[in-house]
Amino acid sequence: MWIWTVKKISIVVPCYNEQEALPLFYQAITQVAGEMAPVEFEFLLVNDGSRDNTLQVMRTLHQKDARVRYVSFSRNFGKEAAIYAGLEHARGDYVAIMDADLQDPPALLKEMYRGIIEEGFDCVATRRVDRKGEPPIRSFFARCFYKLINKISRADIVDGARDYRLMTRQVVDAILQLKEYNRFSKGIFGWVGFQTKWLEYENVERAAGETKWSFWKLFLYSLDGIIAFSTAPLAIASIAGVLFCFLAMVLALFFFVKTLVWGDPVPGYPSMIIIILFIGGIQLLCTGIVGQYLSKTYLETKKRPIYLVKETEEQPDEQE
Ligand code: UDP
Ligand code: MG
């Protein structure tokens, strides 16, 4: 017997202080949803501890449209946690992750859906082909980061990849199996594998509100990415150690022969100081790297939850 079921797409939207952008986003996404009928939709808004009226906006949208669901955190847990919560709460056959600021064009969704339904991909992801409107220094460091991490990690991390992607239930379940506390989505998506189709588009500027990422925050985030998906930095200590031993032997031989032949009384106080400082520096650096991995391991062993929920559309906060 042929049973024709209507498929449902869940749109997961991490939101942090997006009171201005959310209504615009809702308007844009419902329009696309209308064009994609009979496919059903669910909009899962995750409030990541916003300090503005984002939660009120979510409540209002839910009252207006039952397809809007929301999960509200007890504090700001970060975008990675919000994505995880969204994937956990999503009930659709397909799940898309989309930013609230319309930097991820909702209109692409149709093409993404076609990629899965007609071309048989498990996942359709997007990447920006340019970094228009971004400070040049930031783009430069971003490029360096992607080159470096792809050299030292086995997860395939694509330059310019956005978190904007549509996935089948199978891929979502695979991602949910990675319960690590230090989450680096770009790495996790690459790590789980599956057939991924890449769509490219030009950078779009934020519709409203402002970016939550400072240069420093991005820098720390990139370090987290390296530590989460590569153990190569740990090898620096061993490699430096071997190199220095070798250098020491060569120098010892050199000075031994030199003294035998010329009988030099060896002055060289400055060079000594430089060498001591240099090697001391390398040692501290290596200890620091080990410390970084240790701290991440420490946090993982605590097995703290990735996020805490204060309110959802099914359990509204009665006290307010
Ligand atoms: N975001 C979040 N928690 C945070 C920071 C950001 O949920 O701690 C959300 C934010 O609301 C937006 C998305 O993550 O929907 C991307 O953030 P943003 O636009 O500031 O980053 P950018 O596009 O500048 O990289
Ligand atoms: Mg943005």
GROMACS .gro file of C-alpha atoms and ligand atoms in nm:
model
  346
    1MET     CA    1   0.000   0.000   0.000
    2TRP     CA    2   0.130   0.345  -0.088
    3ILE     CA    3   0.124   0.581   0.207
    4TRP     CA    4   0.207   0.938   0.123
    5THR     CA    5   0.336   1.124   0.423
    6VAL     CA    6   0.400   1.494   0.444
    7LYS     CA    7   0.755   1.569   0.546
    8LYS     CA    8   0.836   1.820   0.813
    9ILE     CA    9   1.135   2.053   0.830
   10SER     CA   10   1.248   2.192   1.165
   11ILE     CA   11   1.430   2.523   1.151
   12VAL     CA   12   1.660   2.562   1.449
   13VAL     CA   13   1.745   2.924   1.529
   14PRO     CA   14   1.998   3.012   1.802
   15CYS     CA   15   1.909   3.360   1.932
   16TYR     CA   16   2.105   3.587   2.160
   17ASN     CA   17   1.972   3.943   2.191
   18GLU     CA   18   1.783   3.926   1.863
   19GLN     CA   19   1.467   4.123   1.948
   20GLU     CA   20   1.506   4.341   1.637
   21ALA     CA   21   1.602   4.064   1.399
   22LEU     CA   22   1.352   3.794   1.507
   23PRO     CA   23   1.033   3.952   1.366
   24LEU     CA   24   1.212   4.014   1.033
   25PHE     CA   25   1.338   3.659   1.037
   26TYR     CA   26   0.992   3.521   1.109
   27GLN     CA   27   0.847   3.716   0.819
   28ALA     CA   28   1.112   3.592   0.577
   29ILE     CA   29   1.099   3.228   0.684
   30THR     CA   30   0.720   3.199   0.685
   31GLN     CA   31   0.717   3.331   0.331
   32VAL     CA   32   0.960   3.061   0.219
   33ALA     CA   33   0.762   2.803   0.417
   34GLY     CA   34   0.448   2.908   0.231
   35GLU     CA   35   0.623   2.866  -0.103
   36MET     CA   36   0.742   2.518  -0.007
   37ALA     CA   37   0.396   2.374   0.075
   38PRO     CA   38   0.292   2.096   0.122
   39VAL     CA   39   0.612   2.050   0.322
   40GLU     CA   40   0.535   2.122   0.687
   41PHE     CA   41   0.746   2.345   0.906
   42GLU     CA   42   0.835   2.397   1.268
   43PHE     CA   43   1.041   2.696   1.382
   44LEU     CA   44   1.242   2.610   1.689
   45LEU     CA   45   1.378   2.928   1.844
   46VAL     CA   46   1.642   2.881   2.110
   47ASN     CA   47   1.682   3.174   2.346
   48ASP     CA   48   2.041   3.163   2.463
   49GLY     CA   49   1.999   3.375   2.777
   50SER     CA   50   1.925   3.701   2.595
   51ARG     CA   51   1.925   4.018   2.802
   52ASP     CA   52   1.674   4.199   2.586
   53ASN     CA   53   1.313   4.114   2.499
   54THR     CA   54   1.394   3.819   2.272
   55LEU     CA   55   1.198   3.578   2.494
   56GLN     CA   56   0.886   3.797   2.489
   57VAL     CA   57   0.911   3.816   2.111
   58MET     CA   58   0.927   3.435   2.101
   59ARG     CA   59   0.623   3.399   2.327
   60THR     CA   60   0.425   3.636   2.110
   61LEU     CA   61   0.525   3.455   1.792
   62HIS     CA   62   0.422   3.123   1.947
   63GLN     CA   63   0.079   3.259   2.041
   64LYS     CA   64   0.033   3.388   1.690
   65ASP     CA   65   0.159   3.078   1.511
   66ALA     CA   66   0.163   2.730   1.666
   67ARG     CA   67   0.444   2.625   1.434
   68VAL     CA   68   0.675   2.846   1.639
   69ARG     CA   69   0.825   2.661   1.933
   70TYR     CA   70   1.089   2.787   2.169
   71VAL     CA   71   1.340   2.674   2.429
   72SER     CA   72   1.477   2.931   2.669
   73PHE     CA   73   1.804   2.878   2.860
   74SER     CA   74   1.870   2.974   3.220
   75ARG     CA   75   2.167   3.186   3.103
   76ASN     CA   76   2.391   3.241   2.803
   77PHE     CA   77   2.549   2.906   2.714
   78GLY     CA   78   2.684   3.004   2.372
   79LYS     CA   79   2.576   2.936   2.016
   80GLU     CA   80   2.711   2.580   2.016
   81ALA     CA   81   2.494   2.486   2.313
   82ALA     CA   82   2.195   2.655   2.148
   83ILE     CA   83   2.245   2.451   1.832
   84TYR     CA   84   2.269   2.131   2.034
   85ALA     CA   85   1.951   2.211   2.227
   86GLY     CA   86   1.775   2.292   1.901
   87LEU     CA   87   1.875   1.964   1.742
   88GLU     CA   88   1.764   1.777   2.054
   89HIS     CA   89   1.419   1.939   2.059
   90ALA     CA   90   1.356   1.930   1.683
   91ARG     CA   91   1.086   1.686   1.573
   92GLY     CA   92   1.108   1.726   1.196
   93ASP     CA   93   1.220   1.469   0.938
   94TYR     CA   94   1.477   1.724   0.826
   95VAL     CA   95   1.645   1.986   1.036
   96ALA     CA   96   1.799   2.314   0.927
   97ILE     CA   97   2.016   2.544   1.137
   98MET     CA   98   1.980   2.911   1.059
   99ASP     CA   99   2.098   3.238   1.219
  100ALA     CA  100   1.833   3.484   1.330
  101ASP     CA  101   1.995   3.782   1.157
  102LEU     CA  102   1.906   3.676   0.799
  103GLN     CA  103   2.274   3.633   0.713
  104ASP     CA  104   2.166   3.284   0.608
  105PRO     CA  105   1.927   3.351   0.318
  106PRO     CA  106   1.602   3.156   0.387
  107ALA     CA  107   1.534   3.141   0.012
  108LEU     CA  108   1.821   2.891  -0.027
  109LEU     CA  109   1.616   2.640   0.167
  110LYS     CA  110   1.429   2.527  -0.144
  111GLU     CA  111   1.749   2.438  -0.323
  112MET     CA  112   1.881   2.267  -0.011
  113TYR     CA  113   1.567   2.059   0.019
  114ARG     CA  114   1.592   1.959  -0.347
  115GLY     CA  115   1.952   1.849  -0.287
  116ILE     CA  116   1.831   1.602  -0.025
  117ILE     CA  117   1.506   1.485  -0.183
  118GLU     CA  118   1.606   1.469  -0.549
  119GLU     CA  119   1.982   1.428  -0.547
  120GLY     CA  120   1.995   1.197  -0.245
  121PHE     CA  121   2.243   1.391  -0.030
  122ASP     CA  122   2.231   1.344   0.348
  123CYS     CA  123   2.313   1.702   0.413
  124VAL     CA  124   2.325   2.026   0.218
  125ALA     CA  125   2.558   2.285   0.369
  126THR     CA  126   2.649   2.638   0.272
  127ARG     CA  127   2.968   2.837   0.251
  128ARG     CA  128   3.041   3.200   0.187
  129VAL     CA  129   3.259   3.261  -0.115
  130ASP     CA  130   3.369   3.604   0.006
  131ARG     CA  131   3.404   3.789   0.332
  132LYS     CA  132   3.263   4.119   0.218
  133GLY     CA  133   3.200   4.370   0.494
  134GLU     CA  134   3.448   4.203   0.728
  135PRO     CA  135   3.769   4.370   0.851
  136PRO     CA  136   4.066   4.249   0.633
  137ILE     CA  137   4.272   4.147   0.935
  138ARG     CA  138   3.989   3.924   1.054
  139SER     CA  139   3.962   3.755   0.713
  140PHE     CA  140   4.337   3.704   0.708
  141PHE     CA  141   4.341   3.527   1.044
  142ALA     CA  142   4.035   3.325   0.949
  143ARG     CA  143   4.210   3.196   0.636
  144CYS     CA  144   4.523   3.106   0.834
  145PHE     CA  145   4.309   2.921   1.086
  146TYR     CA  146   4.139   2.706   0.822
  147LYS     CA  147   4.471   2.621   0.654
  148LEU     CA  148   4.625   2.524   0.985
  149ILE     CA  149   4.340   2.317   1.125
  150ASN     CA  150   4.299   2.118   0.804
  151LYS     CA  151   4.668   2.029   0.817
  152ILE     CA  152   4.663   1.909   1.175
  153SER     CA  153   4.316   1.757   1.207
  154ARG     CA  154   4.138   1.469   1.041
  155ALA     CA  155   3.797   1.634   1.046
  156ASP     CA  156   3.730   1.813   0.719
  157ILE     CA  157   3.672   2.177   0.811
  158VAL     CA  158   3.571   2.392   0.515
  159ASP     CA  159   3.684   2.755   0.483
  160GLY     CA  160   3.390   2.994   0.491
  161ALA     CA  161   3.147   2.719   0.594
  162ARG     CA  162   2.843   2.854   0.775
  163ASP     CA  163   2.643   2.666   1.033
  164TYR     CA  164   2.351   2.706   0.789
  165ARG     CA  165   2.267   2.355   0.667
  166LEU     CA  166   1.979   2.116   0.612
  167MET     CA  167   2.023   1.762   0.741
  168THR     CA  168   1.833   1.437   0.739
  169ARG     CA  169   1.720   1.285   1.068
  170GLN     CA  170   2.004   1.031   1.040
  171VAL     CA  171   2.270   1.305   1.039
  172VAL     CA  172   2.099   1.489   1.325
  173ASP     CA  173   2.096   1.173   1.536
  174ALA     CA  174   2.464   1.119   1.457
  175ILE     CA  175   2.549   1.472   1.572
  176LEU     CA  176   2.345   1.425   1.890
  177GLN     CA  177   2.557   1.122   1.973
  178LEU     CA  178   2.858   1.350   2.015
  179LYS     CA  179   2.782   1.468   2.363
  180GLU     CA  180   3.110   1.650   2.426
  181TYR     CA  181   3.099   1.962   2.635
  182ASN     CA  182   3.352   2.160   2.431
  183ARG     CA  183   3.154   2.178   2.110
  184PHE     CA  184   3.298   2.302   1.784
  185SER     CA  185   3.020   2.252   1.530
  186LYS     CA  186   3.224   2.305   1.217
  187GLY     CA  187   3.445   2.018   1.328
  188ILE     CA  188   3.157   1.800   1.444
  189PHE     CA  189   2.977   1.833   1.109
  190GLY     CA  190   3.295   1.730   0.929
  191TRP     CA  191   3.367   1.450   1.172
  192VAL     CA  192   3.031   1.272   1.139
  193GLY     CA  193   3.080   1.252   0.761
  194PHE     CA  194   2.782   1.161   0.534
  195GLN     CA  195   2.729   1.285   0.180
  196THR     CA  196   2.733   1.662   0.191
  197LYS     CA  197   2.652   1.897  -0.091
  198TRP     CA  198   2.798   2.248  -0.070
  199LEU     CA  199   2.608   2.551  -0.188
  200GLU     CA  200   2.792   2.880  -0.221
  201TYR     CA  201   2.663   3.229  -0.175
  202GLU     CA  202   2.794   3.578  -0.127
  203ASN     CA  203   2.818   3.723   0.219
  204VAL     CA  204   2.504   3.901   0.334
  205GLU     CA  205   2.518   4.167   0.603
  206ARG     CA  206   2.316   4.141   0.921
  207ALA     CA  207   1.949   4.252   0.890
  208ALA     CA  208   1.931   4.414   1.234
  209GLY     CA  209   2.109   4.415   1.569
  210GLU     CA  210   2.484   4.359   1.591
  211THR     CA  211   2.735   4.075   1.577
  212LYS     CA  212   2.811   3.894   1.902
  213TRP     CA  213   3.167   3.811   1.798
  214SER     CA  214   3.462   4.028   1.884
  215PHE     CA  215   3.803   3.951   1.735
  216TRP     CA  216   3.925   3.818   2.069
  217LYS     CA  217   3.622   3.590   2.109
  218LEU     CA  218   3.681   3.452   1.760
  219PHE     CA  219   4.047   3.396   1.839
  220LEU     CA  220   3.965   3.196   2.153
  221TYR     CA  221   3.700   3.006   1.959
  222SER     CA  222   3.957   2.907   1.696
  223LEU     CA  223   4.191   2.779   1.970
  224ASP     CA  224   3.901   2.574   2.108
  225GLY     CA  225   3.849   2.433   1.760
  226ILE     CA  226   4.211   2.329   1.729
  227ILE     CA  227   4.217   2.168   2.072
  228ALA     CA  228   3.886   1.990   2.014
  229PHE     CA  229   3.985   1.842   1.679
  230SER     CA  230   4.359   1.794   1.685
  231THR     CA  231   4.622   1.665   1.922
  232ALA     CA  232   4.906   1.789   1.702
  233PRO     CA  233   5.006   2.075   1.938
  234LEU     CA  234   5.084   1.814   2.203
  235ALA     CA  235   5.356   1.678   1.976
  236ILE     CA  236   5.536   2.015   1.972
  237ALA     CA  237   5.703   1.937   2.305
  238SER     CA  238   5.845   1.606   2.185
  239ILE     CA  239   5.960   1.744   1.851
  240ALA     CA  240   6.124   2.049   2.012
  241GLY     CA  241   6.286   1.818   2.268
  242VAL     CA  242   6.441   1.594   2.002
  243LEU     CA  243   6.563   1.893   1.800
  244PHE     CA  244   6.728   2.054   2.101
  245CYS     CA  245   6.902   1.730   2.204
  246PHE     CA  246   7.041   1.699   1.856
  247LEU     CA  247   7.154   2.062   1.855
  248ALA     CA  248   7.318   2.018   2.193
  249MET     CA  249   7.518   1.718   2.070
  250VAL     CA  250   7.637   1.901   1.760
  251LEU     CA  251   7.739   2.204   1.966
  252ALA     CA  252   7.918   1.988   2.223
  253LEU     CA  253   8.121   1.824   1.949
  254PHE     CA  254   8.194   2.160   1.791
  255PHE     CA  255   8.323   2.318   2.113
  256PHE     CA  256   8.521   2.007   2.203
  257VAL     CA  257   8.708   2.012   1.873
  258LYS     CA  258   8.745   2.390   1.884
  259THR     CA  259   8.903   2.382   2.231
  260LEU     CA  260   9.138   2.099   2.133
  261VAL     CA  261   9.260   2.280   1.823
  262TRP     CA  262   9.269   2.645   1.938
  263GLY     CA  263   9.255   2.613   2.315
  264ASP     CA  264   8.995   2.889   2.340
  265PRO     CA  265   8.886   2.990   2.696
  266VAL     CA  266   8.517   3.024   2.584
  267PRO     CA  267   8.375   3.370   2.671
  268GLY     CA  268   8.009   3.358   2.546
  269TYR     CA  269   7.803   3.481   2.842
  270PRO     CA  270   7.538   3.655   2.622
  271SER     CA  271   7.485   3.351   2.402
  272MET     CA  272   7.438   3.143   2.715
  273ILE     CA  273   7.168   3.372   2.848
  274ILE     CA  274   6.990   3.373   2.514
  275ILE     CA  275   6.990   2.996   2.494
  276ILE     CA  276   6.863   2.957   2.848
  277LEU     CA  277   6.582   3.204   2.791
  278PHE     CA  278   6.492   3.049   2.459
  279ILE     CA  279   6.473   2.695   2.588
  280GLY     CA  280   6.291   2.814   2.901
  281GLY     CA  281   6.037   2.983   2.678
  282ILE     CA  282   5.982   2.673   2.469
  283GLN     CA  283   5.936   2.468   2.785
  284LEU     CA  284   5.675   2.705   2.924
  285LEU     CA  285   5.493   2.709   2.590
  286CYS     CA  286   5.480   2.330   2.585
  287THR     CA  287   5.361   2.312   2.945
  288GLY     CA  288   5.094   2.566   2.853
  289ILE     CA  289   4.975   2.353   2.564
  290VAL     CA  290   4.953   2.047   2.784
  291GLY     CA  291   4.762   2.264   3.033
  292GLN     CA  292   4.510   2.359   2.765
  293TYR     CA  293   4.435   1.998   2.685
  294LEU     CA  294   4.424   1.913   3.054
  295SER     CA  295   4.172   2.188   3.123
  296LYS     CA  296   3.947   2.067   2.842
  297THR     CA  297   3.974   1.711   2.969
  298TYR     CA  298   3.893   1.835   3.318
  299LEU     CA  299   3.576   2.006   3.195
  300GLU     CA  300   3.472   1.697   2.997
  301THR     CA  301   3.515   1.464   3.295
  302LYS     CA  302   3.273   1.675   3.499
  303LYS     CA  303   3.000   1.570   3.255
  304ARG     CA  304   2.808   1.890   3.307
  305PRO     CA  305   2.497   1.936   3.094
  306ILE     CA  306   2.558   2.135   2.774
  307TYR     CA  307   2.269   2.369   2.857
  308LEU     CA  308   1.993   2.423   3.113
  309VAL     CA  309   1.636   2.504   3.015
  310LYS     CA  310   1.428   2.756   3.208
  311GLU     CA  311   1.122   2.763   2.990
  312THR     CA  312   0.975   2.611   2.674
  313GLU     CA  313   0.654   2.675   2.485
  314GLU     CA  314   0.511   2.360   2.647
  315GLN     CA  315   0.611   2.473   2.994
  316PRO     CA  316   0.587   2.850   3.010
  317ASP     CA  317   0.730   3.020   3.316
  318GLU     CA  318   0.420   3.078   3.534
  319GLN     CA  319   0.578   3.324   3.773
  320GLU     CA  320   0.628   3.588   3.507
  321UDP     N1  321   2.423   3.347   1.912
  321UDP     C1  322   2.382   3.269   2.020
  321UDP     N2  323   2.456   3.274   2.137
  321UDP     C2  324   2.566   3.353   2.151
  321UDP     C3  325   2.608   3.428   2.038
  321UDP     C4  326   2.534   3.424   1.921
  321UDP     O1  327   2.283   3.198   2.013
  321UDP     O2  328   2.627   3.353   2.258
  321UDP     C5  329   2.342   3.343   1.786
  321UDP     C6  330   2.297   3.479   1.735
  321UDP     O3  331   2.178   3.520   1.793
  321UDP     C7  332   2.282   3.455   1.586
  321UDP     C8  333   2.390   3.349   1.559
  321UDP     O4  334   2.423   3.291   1.685
  321UDP     O5  335   2.156   3.401   1.552
  321UDP     C9  336   2.512   3.409   1.493
  321UDP     O6  337   2.562   3.516   1.569
  321UDP     P1  338   2.619   3.648   1.503
  321UDP     O7  339   2.531   3.691   1.391
  321UDP     O8  340   2.644   3.746   1.612
  321UDP     O9  341   2.758   3.596   1.445
  321UDP     P2  342   2.822   3.633   1.303
  321UDP    O10  343   2.715   3.612   1.200
  321UDP    O11  344   2.864   3.774   1.314
  321UDP    O12  345   2.935   3.535   1.290
  322MG      MG  346   2.542   3.697   1.192
   0.00000   0.00000   0.00000
